[in-house]
XYZ file of C-alpha atoms in Angstrom:
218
model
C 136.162 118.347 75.480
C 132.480 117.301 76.395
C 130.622 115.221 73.769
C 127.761 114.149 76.205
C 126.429 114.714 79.604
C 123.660 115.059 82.171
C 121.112 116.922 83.351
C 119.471 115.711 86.273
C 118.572 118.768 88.105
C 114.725 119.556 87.290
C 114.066 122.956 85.251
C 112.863 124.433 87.970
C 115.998 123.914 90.353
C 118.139 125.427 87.345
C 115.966 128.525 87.100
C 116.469 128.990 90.874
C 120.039 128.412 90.867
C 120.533 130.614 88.475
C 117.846 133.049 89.018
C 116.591 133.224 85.577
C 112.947 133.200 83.968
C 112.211 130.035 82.728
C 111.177 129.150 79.538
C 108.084 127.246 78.289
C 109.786 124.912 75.980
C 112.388 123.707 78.270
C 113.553 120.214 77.461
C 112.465 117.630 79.983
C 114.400 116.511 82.578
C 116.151 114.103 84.040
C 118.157 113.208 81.096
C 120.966 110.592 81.806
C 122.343 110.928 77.642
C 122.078 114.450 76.071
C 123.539 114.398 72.909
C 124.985 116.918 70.346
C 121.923 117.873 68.815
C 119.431 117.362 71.079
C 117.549 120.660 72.623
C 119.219 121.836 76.213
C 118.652 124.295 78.926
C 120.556 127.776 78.207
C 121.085 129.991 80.899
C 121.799 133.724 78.840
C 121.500 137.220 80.559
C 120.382 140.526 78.700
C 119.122 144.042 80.077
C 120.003 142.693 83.637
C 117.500 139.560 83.127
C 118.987 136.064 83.285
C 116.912 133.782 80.868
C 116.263 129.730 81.066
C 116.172 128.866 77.159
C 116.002 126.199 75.279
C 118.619 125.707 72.646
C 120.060 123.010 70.255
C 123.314 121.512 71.038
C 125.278 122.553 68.062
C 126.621 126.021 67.056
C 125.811 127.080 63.563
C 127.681 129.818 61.923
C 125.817 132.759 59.698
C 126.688 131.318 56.538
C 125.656 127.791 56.801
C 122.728 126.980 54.106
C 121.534 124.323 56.390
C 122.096 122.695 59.902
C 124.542 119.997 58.257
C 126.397 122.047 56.044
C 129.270 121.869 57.241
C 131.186 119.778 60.339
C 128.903 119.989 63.490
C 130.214 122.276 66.090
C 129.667 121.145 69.712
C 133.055 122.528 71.188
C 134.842 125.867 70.967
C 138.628 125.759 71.954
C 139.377 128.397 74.286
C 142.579 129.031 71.891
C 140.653 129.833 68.646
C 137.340 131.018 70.008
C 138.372 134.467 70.316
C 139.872 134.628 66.640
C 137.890 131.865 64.582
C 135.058 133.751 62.577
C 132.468 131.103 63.393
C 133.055 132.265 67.145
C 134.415 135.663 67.559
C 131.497 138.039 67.319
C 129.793 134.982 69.506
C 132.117 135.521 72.487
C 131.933 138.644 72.710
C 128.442 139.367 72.551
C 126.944 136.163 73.290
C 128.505 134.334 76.487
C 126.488 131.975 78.016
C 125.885 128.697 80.456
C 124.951 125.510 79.851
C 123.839 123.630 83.281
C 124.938 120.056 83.809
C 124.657 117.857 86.747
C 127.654 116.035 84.884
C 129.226 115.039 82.014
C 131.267 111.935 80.290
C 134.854 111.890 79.173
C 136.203 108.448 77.282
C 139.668 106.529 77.551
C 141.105 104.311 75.425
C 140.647 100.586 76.325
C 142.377 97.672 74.860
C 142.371 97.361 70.783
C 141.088 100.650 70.559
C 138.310 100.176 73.295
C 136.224 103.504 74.651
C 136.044 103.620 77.665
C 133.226 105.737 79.231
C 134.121 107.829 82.399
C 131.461 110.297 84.486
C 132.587 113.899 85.992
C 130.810 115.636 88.343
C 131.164 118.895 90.690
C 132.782 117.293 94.049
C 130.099 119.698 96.149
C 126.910 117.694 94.352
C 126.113 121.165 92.592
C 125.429 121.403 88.910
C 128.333 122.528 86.714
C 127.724 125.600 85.296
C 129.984 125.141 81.774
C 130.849 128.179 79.752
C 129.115 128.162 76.494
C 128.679 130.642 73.278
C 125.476 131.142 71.247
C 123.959 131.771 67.727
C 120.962 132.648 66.145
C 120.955 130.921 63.089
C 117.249 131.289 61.068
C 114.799 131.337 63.847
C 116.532 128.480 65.659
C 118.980 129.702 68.854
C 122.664 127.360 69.267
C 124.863 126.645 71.343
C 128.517 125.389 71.670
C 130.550 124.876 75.195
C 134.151 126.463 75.583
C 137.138 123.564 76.365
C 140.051 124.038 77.197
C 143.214 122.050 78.414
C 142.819 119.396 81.242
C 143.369 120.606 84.637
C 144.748 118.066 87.139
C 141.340 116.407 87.625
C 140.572 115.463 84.220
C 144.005 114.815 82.599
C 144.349 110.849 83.762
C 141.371 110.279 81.324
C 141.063 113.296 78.504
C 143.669 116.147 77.595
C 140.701 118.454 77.222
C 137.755 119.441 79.543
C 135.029 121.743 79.388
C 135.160 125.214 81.201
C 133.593 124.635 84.842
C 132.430 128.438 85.703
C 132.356 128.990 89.372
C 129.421 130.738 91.012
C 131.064 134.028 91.545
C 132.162 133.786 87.842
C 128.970 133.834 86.443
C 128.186 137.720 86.586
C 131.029 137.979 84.431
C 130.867 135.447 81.885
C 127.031 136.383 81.219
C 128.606 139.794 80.723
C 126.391 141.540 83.555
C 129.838 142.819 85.373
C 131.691 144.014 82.473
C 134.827 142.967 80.523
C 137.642 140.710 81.236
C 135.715 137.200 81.003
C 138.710 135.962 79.511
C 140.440 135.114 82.454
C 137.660 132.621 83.333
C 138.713 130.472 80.613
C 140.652 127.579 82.543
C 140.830 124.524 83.939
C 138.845 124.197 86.938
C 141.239 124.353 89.800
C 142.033 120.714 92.000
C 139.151 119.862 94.321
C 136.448 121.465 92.224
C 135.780 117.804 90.536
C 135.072 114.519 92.669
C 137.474 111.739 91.326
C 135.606 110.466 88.038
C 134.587 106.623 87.921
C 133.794 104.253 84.902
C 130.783 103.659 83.678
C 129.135 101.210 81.655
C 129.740 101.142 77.775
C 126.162 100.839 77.120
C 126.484 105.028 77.070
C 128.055 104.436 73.699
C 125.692 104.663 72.089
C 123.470 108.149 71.813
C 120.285 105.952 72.085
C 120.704 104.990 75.642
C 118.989 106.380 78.548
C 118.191 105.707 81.931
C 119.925 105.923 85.335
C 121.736 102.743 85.305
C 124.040 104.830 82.570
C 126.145 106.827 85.705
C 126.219 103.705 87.677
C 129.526 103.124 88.927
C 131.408 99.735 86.950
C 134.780 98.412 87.582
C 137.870 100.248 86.190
């Protein structure tokens, strides 16, 4: 699962990494607390052109009436998203990444406690997680693919999001054909650095700041 993360890297790094256009309405950067919701940097590919768009954090299906008409749709699970009818046309037609320079995971604390742990790549690089999109009125949405816990996020969370690696990205933007199924995985041991607590003041989606991935006591 990823309910919140980071984006450190400035627009202009992303676009390079990825080799897309950027766009003019990127969301600024660094931010230490994106939140479902909020606008985020969309890396999609069409025509042989990788784009850098901006796009809200939330997929909306067709037949929503309005933004909050029904439950808000942040995840897809790799086990329904090819069969669900919010998400099948989606992943087949519209694969796409979602750059992070990390992301947080919670545990369960004492009386129900959450406990706030960060994830990031173990080579410093920005994660490049698997996403779908959605045109929904003239507004463009996104959702990121989880799946089950590979050995480097089950001690905190029976779910992570889908890490693509850098050779994987041709496919899952659908520039070298079919079969971007396979890609949907755990990321493999090594890819993440050990994850450490953070503060709780992350909690809350009105936080911001560097002092949120600051390293805290277990």
């Amino acid at each position: 699962m990823c309910g919140r993360f980071t984006i450190t890297h400035p627009n202009e790094a992303l676009a390079a990494l990825f080799d897309a256009v950027p766009g003019n309405d990127l969301p600024v950067a660094p931010n230490f607390n994106v939140c479902p919701t909020n606008s985020v940097a969309v890396v999609t590919s069409a025509g042989g052109q990788r784009r850098l768009r901006a796009m809200r954090w939330g997929f909306i299906p067709t037949w929503y009436k309005a933004p909050n008409d029904g439950p808000l749709i942040i995840n897809a699970r790799a086990d329904t998203v090819a069969t669900k009818p919010a998400f099948r046309a989606a992943i087949r037609e519209r694969r796409c990444i979602v750059p992070a320079s990390g992301f947080y995971e919670w545990s369960e604390g004492d009386k129900g406690a959450r406990l706030p742990w960060y994830f990031t790549r173990a080579d410093g690089q920005p994660m490049a997680l698997a996403g779908i999109w959605q045109r929904w009125g003239e507004m463009d949405t996104v959702a990121i693919v989880s799946t089950e816990a590979g050995p480097g996020m089950a001690q905190v969370h029976h779910r992570e999001p889908v890490v693509l690696e850098r050779t994987d990205w041709p496919l899952w933007l659908g520039e070298a054909g079919h079969g971007a199924a396979v890609l949907i995985q755990a990321s493999a041991e090594g890819v993440m650095a050990p994850p450490f607590r953070v503060g709780v003041a992350v909690n809350s989606n009105r936080a911001s700041g560097p002092e949120l991935i600051r390293p805290v006591a277990a």
